[in-house]
mmCIF file with all atom_site columns, C-alpha atoms in Angstrom:
data_model
loop_
_atom_site.group_PDB
_atom_site.id
_atom_site.type_symbol
_atom_site.label_atom_id
_atom_site.label_alt_id
_atom_site.label_comp_id
_atom_site.label_asym_id
_atom_site.label_entity_id
_atom_site.label_seq_id
_atom_site.pdbx_PDB_ins_code
_atom_site.Cartn_x
_atom_site.Cartn_y
_atom_site.Cartn_z
_atom_site.occupancy
_atom_site.B_iso_or_equiv
_atom_site.pdbx_formal_charge
_atom_site.auth_seq_id
_atom_site.auth_comp_id
_atom_site.auth_asym_id
_atom_site.auth_atom_id
_atom_site.pdbx_PDB_model_num
ATOM 1   C CA . LEU A 1 1   ? 26.294 -25.592 -8.087  1.00 44.00 ? 1270 LEU A CA 1
ATOM 2   C CA . ASN A 1 2   ? 25.337 -25.899 -11.730 1.00 47.00 ? 1271 ASN A CA 1
ATOM 3   C CA . SER A 1 3   ? 28.525 -25.472 -13.723 1.00 47.00 ? 1272 SER A CA 1
ATOM 4   C CA . MET A 1 4   ? 26.517 -24.498 -16.817 1.00 68.00 ? 1273 MET A CA 1
ATOM 5   C CA . ASP A 1 5   ? 24.804 -21.552 -15.131 1.00 83.00 ? 1274 ASP A CA 1
ATOM 6   C CA . LYS A 1 6   ? 25.659 -18.166 -16.544 1.00 93.00 ? 1275 LYS A CA 1
ATOM 7   C CA . VAL A 1 7   ? 26.013 -14.725 -15.003 1.00 94.00 ? 1276 VAL A CA 1
ATOM 8   C CA . VAL A 1 8   ? 25.066 -11.659 -17.016 1.00 94.00 ? 1277 VAL A CA 1
ATOM 9   C CA . TYR A 1 9   ? 25.690 -8.087  -15.881 1.00 93.00 ? 1278 TYR A CA 1
ATOM 10  C CA . PHE A 1 10  ? 23.472 -5.220  -16.987 1.00 94.00 ? 1279 PHE A CA 1
ATOM 11  C CA . LYS A 1 11  ? 25.094 -2.605  -19.252 1.00 92.00 ? 1280 LYS A CA 1
ATOM 12  C CA . ASN A 1 12  ? 25.814 0.600   -17.336 1.00 87.00 ? 1281 ASN A CA 1
ATOM 13  C CA . ASP A 1 13  ? 28.386 2.634   -19.327 1.00 82.00 ? 1282 ASP A CA 1
ATOM 14  C CA . ASP A 1 14  ? 30.972 2.401   -16.566 1.00 79.00 ? 1283 ASP A CA 1
ATOM 15  C CA . GLN A 1 15  ? 28.328 2.955   -13.883 1.00 76.00 ? 1284 GLN A CA 1
ATOM 16  C CA . ARG A 1 16  ? 27.012 6.180   -15.471 1.00 81.00 ? 1285 ARG A CA 1
ATOM 17  C CA . THR A 1 17  ? 23.743 4.963   -17.017 1.00 83.00 ? 1286 THR A CA 1
ATOM 18  C CA . ASP A 1 18  ? 20.749 3.037   -15.720 1.00 85.00 ? 1287 ASP A CA 1
ATOM 19  C CA . TYR A 1 19  ? 19.138 1.404   -18.761 1.00 91.00 ? 1288 TYR A CA 1
ATOM 20  C CA . CYS A 1 20  ? 16.567 -0.256  -16.509 1.00 94.00 ? 1289 CYS A CA 1
ATOM 21  C CA . SER A 1 21  ? 14.172 2.686   -16.308 1.00 94.00 ? 1290 SER A CA 1
ATOM 22  C CA . GLY A 1 22  ? 10.630 3.605   -17.319 1.00 95.00 ? 1291 GLY A CA 1
ATOM 23  C CA . ALA A 1 23  ? 8.865  0.915   -19.374 1.00 96.00 ? 1292 ALA A CA 1
ATOM 24  C CA . VAL A 1 24  ? 11.970 -1.298  -19.326 1.00 97.00 ? 1293 VAL A CA 1
ATOM 25  C CA . TYR A 1 25  ? 12.008 -1.239  -15.501 1.00 97.00 ? 1294 TYR A CA 1
ATOM 26  C CA . ARG A 1 26  ? 8.308  -2.193  -15.438 1.00 97.00 ? 1295 ARG A CA 1
ATOM 27  C CA . ASN A 1 27  ? 8.950  -5.031  -17.955 1.00 97.00 ? 1296 ASN A CA 1
ATOM 28  C CA . PHE A 1 28  ? 11.865 -6.211  -15.838 1.00 98.00 ? 1297 PHE A CA 1
ATOM 29  C CA . LEU A 1 29  ? 9.719  -6.296  -12.668 1.00 98.00 ? 1298 LEU A CA 1
ATOM 30  C CA . GLU A 1 30  ? 7.050  -8.239  -14.534 1.00 98.00 ? 1299 GLU A CA 1
ATOM 31  C CA . TYR A 1 31  ? 9.667  -10.708 -15.777 1.00 98.00 ? 1300 TYR A CA 1
ATOM 32  C CA . ALA A 1 32  ? 11.463 -11.028 -12.422 1.00 98.00 ? 1301 ALA A CA 1
ATOM 33  C CA . PHE A 1 33  ? 8.162  -11.728 -10.653 1.00 98.00 ? 1302 PHE A CA 1
ATOM 34  C CA . SER A 1 34  ? 7.417  -14.473 -13.187 1.00 97.00 ? 1303 SER A CA 1
ATOM 35  C CA . ARG A 1 35  ? 10.851 -16.068 -12.585 1.00 97.00 ? 1304 ARG A CA 1
ATOM 36  C CA . THR A 1 36  ? 11.217 -15.764 -8.805  1.00 98.00 ? 1305 THR A CA 1
ATOM 37  C CA . ASP A 1 37  ? 9.435  -16.190 -5.455  1.00 97.00 ? 1306 ASP A CA 1
ATOM 38  C CA . TYR A 1 38  ? 10.906 -13.485 -3.217  1.00 98.00 ? 1307 TYR A CA 1
ATOM 39  C CA . PHE A 1 39  ? 12.548 -10.082 -3.332  1.00 98.00 ? 1308 PHE A CA 1
ATOM 40  C CA . MET A 1 40  ? 14.805 -8.193  -0.947  1.00 98.00 ? 1309 MET A CA 1
ATOM 41  C CA . LEU A 1 41  ? 15.292 -4.544  -0.011  1.00 98.00 ? 1310 LEU A CA 1
ATOM 42  C CA . VAL A 1 42  ? 17.698 -3.028  2.527   1.00 96.00 ? 1311 VAL A CA 1
ATOM 43  C CA . TYR A 1 43  ? 16.738 -0.175  4.862   1.00 95.00 ? 1312 TYR A CA 1
ATOM 44  C CA . VAL A 1 44  ? 19.614 1.834   6.316   1.00 92.00 ? 1313 VAL A CA 1
ATOM 45  C CA . ASN A 1 45  ? 19.426 3.967   9.447   1.00 91.00 ? 1314 ASN A CA 1
ATOM 46  C CA . TYR A 1 46  ? 22.610 6.056   9.403   1.00 86.00 ? 1315 TYR A CA 1
ATOM 47  C CA . TYR A 1 47  ? 24.033 7.133   12.767  1.00 84.00 ? 1316 TYR A CA 1
ATOM 48  C CA . GLY A 1 48  ? 20.702 6.568   14.500  1.00 84.00 ? 1317 GLY A CA 1
ATOM 49  C CA . LYS A 1 49  ? 19.039 9.413   12.566  1.00 87.00 ? 1318 LYS A CA 1
ATOM 50  C CA . GLY A 1 50  ? 16.074 7.172   11.757  1.00 90.00 ? 1319 GLY A CA 1
ATOM 51  C CA . TYR A 1 51  ? 14.636 6.011   8.445   1.00 92.00 ? 1320 TYR A CA 1
ATOM 52  C CA . SER A 1 52  ? 13.541 8.516   5.805   1.00 91.00 ? 1321 SER A CA 1
ATOM 53  C CA . GLY A 1 53  ? 9.796  9.116   5.371   1.00 94.00 ? 1322 GLY A CA 1
ATOM 54  C CA . ILE A 1 54  ? 9.982  7.351   2.002   1.00 94.00 ? 1323 ILE A CA 1
ATOM 55  C CA . MET A 1 55  ? 11.666 4.299   3.582   1.00 95.00 ? 1324 MET A CA 1
ATOM 56  C CA . LYS A 1 56  ? 9.031  4.192   6.323   1.00 96.00 ? 1325 LYS A CA 1
ATOM 57  C CA . SER A 1 57  ? 6.209  4.238   3.785   1.00 97.00 ? 1326 SER A CA 1
ATOM 58  C CA . PHE A 1 58  ? 7.778  1.348   1.790   1.00 97.00 ? 1327 PHE A CA 1
ATOM 59  C CA . MET A 1 59  ? 8.356  -0.540  5.053   1.00 97.00 ? 1328 MET A CA 1
ATOM 60  C CA . ARG A 1 60  ? 4.707  -0.078  6.033   1.00 98.00 ? 1329 ARG A CA 1
ATOM 61  C CA . ASP A 1 61  ? 3.253  -0.856  2.581   1.00 98.00 ? 1330 ASP A CA 1
ATOM 62  C CA . LEU A 1 62  ? 5.371  -3.979  2.091   1.00 98.00 ? 1331 LEU A CA 1
ATOM 63  C CA . LYS A 1 63  ? 4.931  -5.315  5.647   1.00 98.00 ? 1332 LYS A CA 1
ATOM 64  C CA . PRO A 1 64  ? 2.117  -7.779  4.708   1.00 98.00 ? 1333 PRO A CA 1
ATOM 65  C CA . PHE A 1 65  ? 4.520  -9.577  2.313   1.00 98.00 ? 1334 PHE A CA 1
ATOM 66  C CA . GLN A 1 66  ? 7.492  -9.748  4.696   1.00 98.00 ? 1335 GLN A CA 1
ATOM 67  C CA . VAL A 1 67  ? 8.938  -13.222 5.279   1.00 97.00 ? 1336 VAL A CA 1
ATOM 68  C CA . LYS A 1 68  ? 12.318 -12.556 6.911   1.00 97.00 ? 1337 LYS A CA 1
ATOM 69  C CA . VAL A 1 69  ? 14.282 -9.705  8.475   1.00 97.00 ? 1338 VAL A CA 1
ATOM 70  C CA . ARG A 1 70  ? 17.909 -9.696  9.553   1.00 96.00 ? 1339 ARG A CA 1
ATOM 71  C CA . SER A 1 71  ? 20.364 -7.020  10.579  1.00 93.00 ? 1340 SER A CA 1
ATOM 72  C CA . ASN A 1 72  ? 23.840 -8.251  9.631   1.00 89.00 ? 1341 ASN A CA 1
ATOM 73  C CA . PRO A 1 73  ? 25.353 -5.779  7.120   1.00 89.00 ? 1342 PRO A CA 1
ATOM 74  C CA . SER A 1 74  ? 25.864 -8.233  4.280   1.00 90.00 ? 1343 SER A CA 1
ATOM 75  C CA . TRP A 1 75  ? 23.547 -8.890  1.319   1.00 93.00 ? 1344 TRP A CA 1
ATOM 76  C CA . PRO A 1 76  ? 23.944 -9.742  -2.377  1.00 93.00 ? 1345 PRO A CA 1
ATOM 77  C CA . GLY A 1 77  ? 26.576 -7.443  -3.902  1.00 89.00 ? 1346 GLY A CA 1
ATOM 78  C CA . THR A 1 78  ? 27.458 -5.753  -0.586  1.00 88.00 ? 1347 THR A CA 1
ATOM 79  C CA . THR A 1 79  ? 29.308 -6.325  2.644   1.00 87.00 ? 1348 THR A CA 1
ATOM 80  C CA . THR A 1 80  ? 29.675 -3.136  4.597   1.00 84.00 ? 1349 THR A CA 1
ATOM 81  C CA . PHE A 1 81  ? 30.432 -1.659  7.937   1.00 77.00 ? 1350 PHE A CA 1
ATOM 82  C CA . CYS A 1 82  ? 29.504 1.840   8.933   1.00 80.00 ? 1351 CYS A CA 1
ATOM 83  C CA . PRO A 1 83  ? 29.781 2.709   12.634  1.00 80.00 ? 1352 PRO A CA 1
ATOM 84  C CA . ASN A 1 84  ? 26.527 3.519   14.481  1.00 84.00 ? 1353 ASN A CA 1
ATOM 85  C CA . THR A 1 85  ? 24.491 2.450   11.474  1.00 87.00 ? 1354 THR A CA 1
ATOM 86  C CA . HIS A 1 86  ? 21.668 -0.088  11.548  1.00 90.00 ? 1355 HIS A CA 1
ATOM 87  C CA . TYR A 1 87  ? 20.831 -2.237  8.523   1.00 91.00 ? 1356 TYR A CA 1
ATOM 88  C CA . LYS A 1 88  ? 17.481 -3.945  8.106   1.00 95.00 ? 1357 LYS A CA 1
ATOM 89  C CA . VAL A 1 89  ? 17.719 -6.558  5.339   1.00 97.00 ? 1358 VAL A CA 1
ATOM 90  C CA . VAL A 1 90  ? 14.125 -7.525  4.525   1.00 98.00 ? 1359 VAL A CA 1
ATOM 91  C CA . PHE A 1 91  ? 12.842 -10.341 2.326   1.00 98.00 ? 1360 PHE A CA 1
ATOM 92  C CA . TYR A 1 92  ? 9.310  -10.337 0.884   1.00 98.00 ? 1361 TYR A CA 1
ATOM 93  C CA . ARG A 1 93  ? 7.005  -12.742 -0.952  1.00 97.00 ? 1362 ARG A CA 1
ATOM 94  C CA . ASN A 1 94  ? 6.376  -11.917 -4.607  1.00 98.00 ? 1363 ASN A CA 1
ATOM 95  C CA . CYS A 1 95  ? 2.690  -11.000 -4.721  1.00 97.00 ? 1364 CYS A CA 1
ATOM 96  C CA . PRO A 1 96  ? 0.875  -8.806  -7.270  1.00 97.00 ? 1365 PRO A CA 1
ATOM 97  C CA . GLN A 1 97  ? 0.254  -6.054  -4.689  1.00 97.00 ? 1366 GLN A CA 1
ATOM 98  C CA . ALA A 1 98  ? 3.947  -6.013  -3.767  1.00 98.00 ? 1367 ALA A CA 1
ATOM 99  C CA . LYS A 1 99  ? 4.850  -5.582  -7.446  1.00 98.00 ? 1368 LYS A CA 1
ATOM 100 C CA . GLU A 1 100 ? 2.565  -2.516  -7.594  1.00 97.00 ? 1369 GLU A CA 1
ATOM 101 C CA . ILE A 1 101 ? 4.529  -1.026  -4.700  1.00 97.00 ? 1370 ILE A CA 1
ATOM 102 C CA . LEU A 1 102 ? 7.887  -1.698  -6.438  1.00 98.00 ? 1371 LEU A CA 1
ATOM 103 C CA . ASN A 1 103 ? 6.466  0.145   -9.464  1.00 97.00 ? 1372 ASN A CA 1
ATOM 104 C CA . LYS A 1 104 ? 6.354  3.357   -7.396  1.00 96.00 ? 1373 LYS A CA 1
ATOM 105 C CA . VAL A 1 105 ? 9.928  4.058   -8.507  1.00 95.00 ? 1374 VAL A CA 1
ATOM 106 C CA . ASP A 1 106 ? 10.756 4.515   -12.183 1.00 95.00 ? 1375 ASP A CA 1
ATOM 107 C CA . ARG A 1 107 ? 14.215 2.961   -12.380 1.00 95.00 ? 1376 ARG A CA 1
ATOM 108 C CA . LEU A 1 108 ? 16.302 0.231   -10.834 1.00 95.00 ? 1377 LEU A CA 1
ATOM 109 C CA . SER A 1 109 ? 18.976 2.619   -9.515  1.00 93.00 ? 1378 SER A CA 1
ATOM 110 C CA . ALA A 1 110 ? 16.308 4.564   -7.558  1.00 94.00 ? 1379 ALA A CA 1
ATOM 111 C CA . TRP A 1 111 ? 16.620 1.765   -4.979  1.00 95.00 ? 1380 TRP A CA 1
ATOM 112 C CA . SER A 1 112 ? 19.398 3.633   -3.243  1.00 93.00 ? 1381 SER A CA 1
ATOM 113 C CA . SER A 1 113 ? 19.805 5.193   0.193   1.00 85.00 ? 1382 SER A CA 1
ATOM 114 C CA . PRO A 1 114 ? 19.691 7.673   1.892   1.00 82.00 ? 1383 PRO A CA 1
ATOM 115 C CA . SER A 1 115 ? 16.123 8.347   0.704   1.00 83.00 ? 1384 SER A CA 1
ATOM 116 C CA . TYR A 1 116 ? 14.957 4.968   -0.571  1.00 93.00 ? 1385 TYR A CA 1
ATOM 117 C CA . PRO A 1 117 ? 15.429 1.381   0.536   1.00 96.00 ? 1386 PRO A CA 1
ATOM 118 C CA . GLN A 1 118 ? 18.380 0.037   -1.429  1.00 96.00 ? 1387 GLN A CA 1
ATOM 119 C CA . ASP A 1 119 ? 19.707 -2.794  -3.531  1.00 96.00 ? 1388 ASP A CA 1
ATOM 120 C CA . LEU A 1 120 ? 16.660 -4.649  -4.883  1.00 97.00 ? 1389 LEU A CA 1
ATOM 121 C CA . ALA A 1 121 ? 17.343 -8.386  -5.303  1.00 98.00 ? 1390 ALA A CA 1
ATOM 122 C CA . PHE A 1 122 ? 15.206 -11.368 -6.365  1.00 98.00 ? 1391 PHE A CA 1
ATOM 123 C CA . PHE A 1 123 ? 15.316 -14.974 -5.182  1.00 97.00 ? 1392 PHE A CA 1
ATOM 124 C CA . SER A 1 124 ? 14.044 -18.171 -6.736  1.00 96.00 ? 1393 SER A CA 1
ATOM 125 C CA . GLY A 1 125 ? 13.465 -20.304 -3.661  1.00 95.00 ? 1394 GLY A CA 1
ATOM 126 C CA . ASN A 1 126 ? 16.612 -19.841 -1.575  1.00 95.00 ? 1395 ASN A CA 1
ATOM 127 C CA . GLN A 1 127 ? 18.771 -18.997 -4.595  1.00 96.00 ? 1396 GLN A CA 1
ATOM 128 C CA . CYS A 1 128 ? 19.662 -15.415 -5.477  1.00 96.00 ? 1397 CYS A CA 1
ATOM 129 C CA . TRP A 1 129 ? 18.591 -14.929 -9.112  1.00 97.00 ? 1398 TRP A CA 1
ATOM 130 C CA . PHE A 1 130 ? 19.221 -11.186 -9.433  1.00 97.00 ? 1399 PHE A CA 1
ATOM 131 C CA . TYR A 1 131 ? 21.019 -8.553  -7.374  1.00 96.00 ? 1400 TYR A CA 1
ATOM 132 C CA . SER A 1 132 ? 21.687 -4.850  -7.695  1.00 95.00 ? 1401 SER A CA 1
ATOM 133 C CA . VAL A 1 133 ? 23.825 -2.195  -6.036  1.00 92.00 ? 1402 VAL A CA 1
ATOM 134 C CA . GLY A 1 134 ? 21.663 0.878   -6.631  1.00 88.00 ? 1403 GLY A CA 1
ATOM 135 C CA . HIS A 1 135 ? 24.121 3.723   -6.081  1.00 87.00 ? 1404 HIS A CA 1
ATOM 136 C CA . GLU A 1 136 ? 26.746 2.030   -8.282  1.00 88.00 ? 1405 GLU A CA 1
ATOM 137 C CA . LYS A 1 137 ? 24.225 1.129   -11.028 1.00 89.00 ? 1406 LYS A CA 1
ATOM 138 C CA . ILE A 1 138 ? 25.458 -2.453  -10.858 1.00 90.00 ? 1407 ILE A CA 1
ATOM 139 C CA . ALA A 1 139 ? 22.995 -5.271  -11.549 1.00 94.00 ? 1408 ALA A CA 1
ATOM 140 C CA . ALA A 1 140 ? 23.305 -8.905  -12.625 1.00 95.00 ? 1409 ALA A CA 1
ATOM 141 C CA . VAL A 1 141 ? 21.250 -12.006 -13.196 1.00 96.00 ? 1410 VAL A CA 1
ATOM 142 C CA . LEU A 1 142 ? 22.886 -15.063 -11.647 1.00 95.00 ? 1411 LEU A CA 1
ATOM 143 C CA . HIS A 1 143 ? 21.978 -18.551 -12.867 1.00 93.00 ? 1412 HIS A CA 1
ATOM 144 C CA . ALA A 1 144 ? 20.735 -16.927 -16.104 1.00 95.00 ? 1413 ALA A CA 1
ATOM 145 C CA . SER A 1 145 ? 18.825 -19.202 -18.477 1.00 94.00 ? 1414 SER A CA 1
ATOM 146 C CA . ASN A 1 146 ? 18.819 -18.689 -22.244 1.00 94.00 ? 1415 ASN A CA 1
ATOM 147 C CA . GLY A 1 147 ? 15.344 -17.180 -21.777 1.00 95.00 ? 1416 GLY A CA 1
ATOM 148 C CA . ASP A 1 148 ? 16.715 -14.692 -19.229 1.00 96.00 ? 1417 ASP A CA 1
ATOM 149 C CA . ILE A 1 149 ? 19.549 -13.715 -21.563 1.00 96.00 ? 1418 ILE A CA 1
ATOM 150 C CA . SER A 1 150 ? 17.095 -13.204 -24.450 1.00 96.00 ? 1419 SER A CA 1
ATOM 151 C CA . PHE A 1 151 ? 14.795 -11.093 -22.264 1.00 97.00 ? 1420 PHE A CA 1
ATOM 152 C CA . LEU A 1 152 ? 17.702 -8.860  -21.162 1.00 97.00 ? 1421 LEU A CA 1
ATOM 153 C CA . ALA A 1 153 ? 18.920 -8.471  -24.759 1.00 96.00 ? 1422 ALA A CA 1
ATOM 154 C CA . GLU A 1 154 ? 15.425 -7.662  -26.108 1.00 96.00 ? 1423 GLU A CA 1
ATOM 155 C CA . ASN A 1 155 ? 15.045 -4.960  -23.452 1.00 97.00 ? 1424 ASN A CA 1
ATOM 156 C CA . GLY A 1 156 ? 18.479 -3.425  -24.097 1.00 95.00 ? 1425 GLY A CA 1
ATOM 157 C CA . LEU A 1 157 ? 19.729 -4.363  -20.625 1.00 96.00 ? 1426 LEU A CA 1
ATOM 158 C CA . ALA A 1 158 ? 22.574 -6.713  -21.506 1.00 95.00 ? 1427 ALA A CA 1
ATOM 159 C CA . SER A 1 159 ? 24.450 -8.167  -24.456 1.00 93.00 ? 1428 SER A CA 1
ATOM 160 C CA . PRO A 1 160 ? 24.089 -11.937 -24.859 1.00 92.00 ? 1429 PRO A CA 1
ATOM 161 C CA . GLU A 1 161 ? 27.775 -12.302 -25.674 1.00 93.00 ? 1430 GLU A CA 1
ATOM 162 C CA . LYS A 1 162 ? 28.608 -10.831 -22.237 1.00 91.00 ? 1431 LYS A CA 1
ATOM 163 C CA . ALA A 1 163 ? 26.953 -13.777 -20.421 1.00 94.00 ? 1432 ALA A CA 1
ATOM 164 C CA . PHE A 1 164 ? 29.621 -15.986 -18.888 1.00 93.00 ? 1433 PHE A CA 1
ATOM 165 C CA . THR A 1 165 ? 30.034 -19.064 -16.731 1.00 90.00 ? 1434 THR A CA 1
ATOM 166 C CA . PRO A 1 166 ? 32.258 -18.245 -13.744 1.00 88.00 ? 1435 PRO A CA 1
ATOM 167 C CA . GLN A 1 167 ? 35.203 -20.505 -13.009 1.00 87.00 ? 1436 GLN A CA 1
ATOM 168 C CA . GLY A 1 168 ? 33.835 -23.144 -10.636 1.00 83.00 ? 1437 GLY A CA 1
ATOM 169 C CA . GLY A 1 169 ? 30.202 -22.171 -11.315 1.00 81.00 ? 1438 GLY A CA 1
ATOM 170 C CA . VAL A 1 170 ? 28.006 -19.413 -9.924  1.00 84.00 ? 1439 VAL A CA 1
ATOM 171 C CA . PRO A 1 171 ? 28.940 -18.920 -6.260  1.00 80.00 ? 1440 PRO A CA 1
ATOM 172 C CA . ASP A 1 172 ? 26.155 -19.482 -3.751  1.00 88.00 ? 1441 ASP A CA 1
ATOM 173 C CA . ASP A 1 173 ? 27.210 -16.891 -1.163  1.00 88.00 ? 1442 ASP A CA 1
ATOM 174 C CA . TYR A 1 174 ? 24.243 -14.647 -2.071  1.00 92.00 ? 1443 TYR A CA 1
ATOM 175 C CA . ASP A 1 175 ? 21.674 -17.391 -1.402  1.00 94.00 ? 1444 ASP A CA 1
ATOM 176 C CA . GLU A 1 176 ? 19.342 -16.980 1.579   1.00 95.00 ? 1445 GLU A CA 1
ATOM 177 C CA . MET A 1 177 ? 17.281 -19.462 3.607   1.00 94.00 ? 1446 MET A CA 1
ATOM 178 C CA . LEU A 1 178 ? 13.714 -18.393 2.708   1.00 94.00 ? 1447 LEU A CA 1
ATOM 179 C CA . GLU A 1 179 ? 11.896 -21.475 1.580   1.00 82.00 ? 1448 GLU A CA 1
ATOM 180 C CA . ASP A 1 180 ? 10.223 -22.653 4.750   1.00 70.00 ? 1449 ASP A CA 1
ATOM 181 C CA . ASN A 1 181 ? 7.905  -19.629 4.413   1.00 51.00 ? 1450 ASN A CA 1
ATOM 182 C CA . GLU A 1 182 ? 4.342  -19.592 3.103   1.00 56.00 ? 1451 GLU A CA 1
ATOM 183 C CA . GLY A 1 183 ? 3.610  -18.551 -0.482  1.00 54.00 ? 1452 GLY A CA 1
ATOM 184 C CA . CYS A 1 184 ? 0.960  -16.057 -1.623  1.00 57.00 ? 1453 CYS A CA 1
ATOM 185 C CA . GLY A 1 185 ? -1.867 -18.466 -0.865  1.00 47.00 ? 1454 GLY A CA 1
ATOM 186 C CA . SER A 1 186 ? -4.733 -18.421 -3.331  1.00 38.00 ? 1455 SER A CA 1
ATOM 187 C CA . GLN A 1 187 ? -3.498 -15.264 -5.082  1.00 41.00 ? 1456 GLN A CA 1
ATOM 188 C CA . GLY A 1 188 ? -0.771 -17.083 -6.926  1.00 40.00 ? 1457 GLY A CA 1
ATOM 189 C CA . ARG A 1 189 ? 2.138  -15.175 -8.373  1.00 36.00 ? 1458 ARG A CA 1
#
């Protein structure tokens, strides 16, 4: 735990507005890919009805980058229980082709079920760097550097004065064991 690490939440006008859309969303993806190694999406199969066509196409397109899958219903920002519902929490390597696929949506809050995979998150090694709760328009950078805070401010996503150091440091409960996996090989990030 680094006691100097800061957390900064994205502005959302009491969960009504997603400022991370259009060009800003694309800039954010670019930035997140430069800062992290992995990303996560959650696929939800409600009451055994199966995954939506959109979810299946993301699942298929992102499959080559997959590094870990688990089914327990807990991930950064969310712990849930819905009877007869299956959760597939999937972690992927950051690769340029994967970023192209994430650019198929035009805003951060689009990562929301029932149609789309939900709750995009990014990891630097095993450490959760960013998480989102799509349907609530909640998003935050954890372990934010001064550079991260400047980037968010320049893109209208967060106010620098809202960055704070949590009592006892940034909790590590959102971290995930990912690091024994292979990188992108010769493609770099």
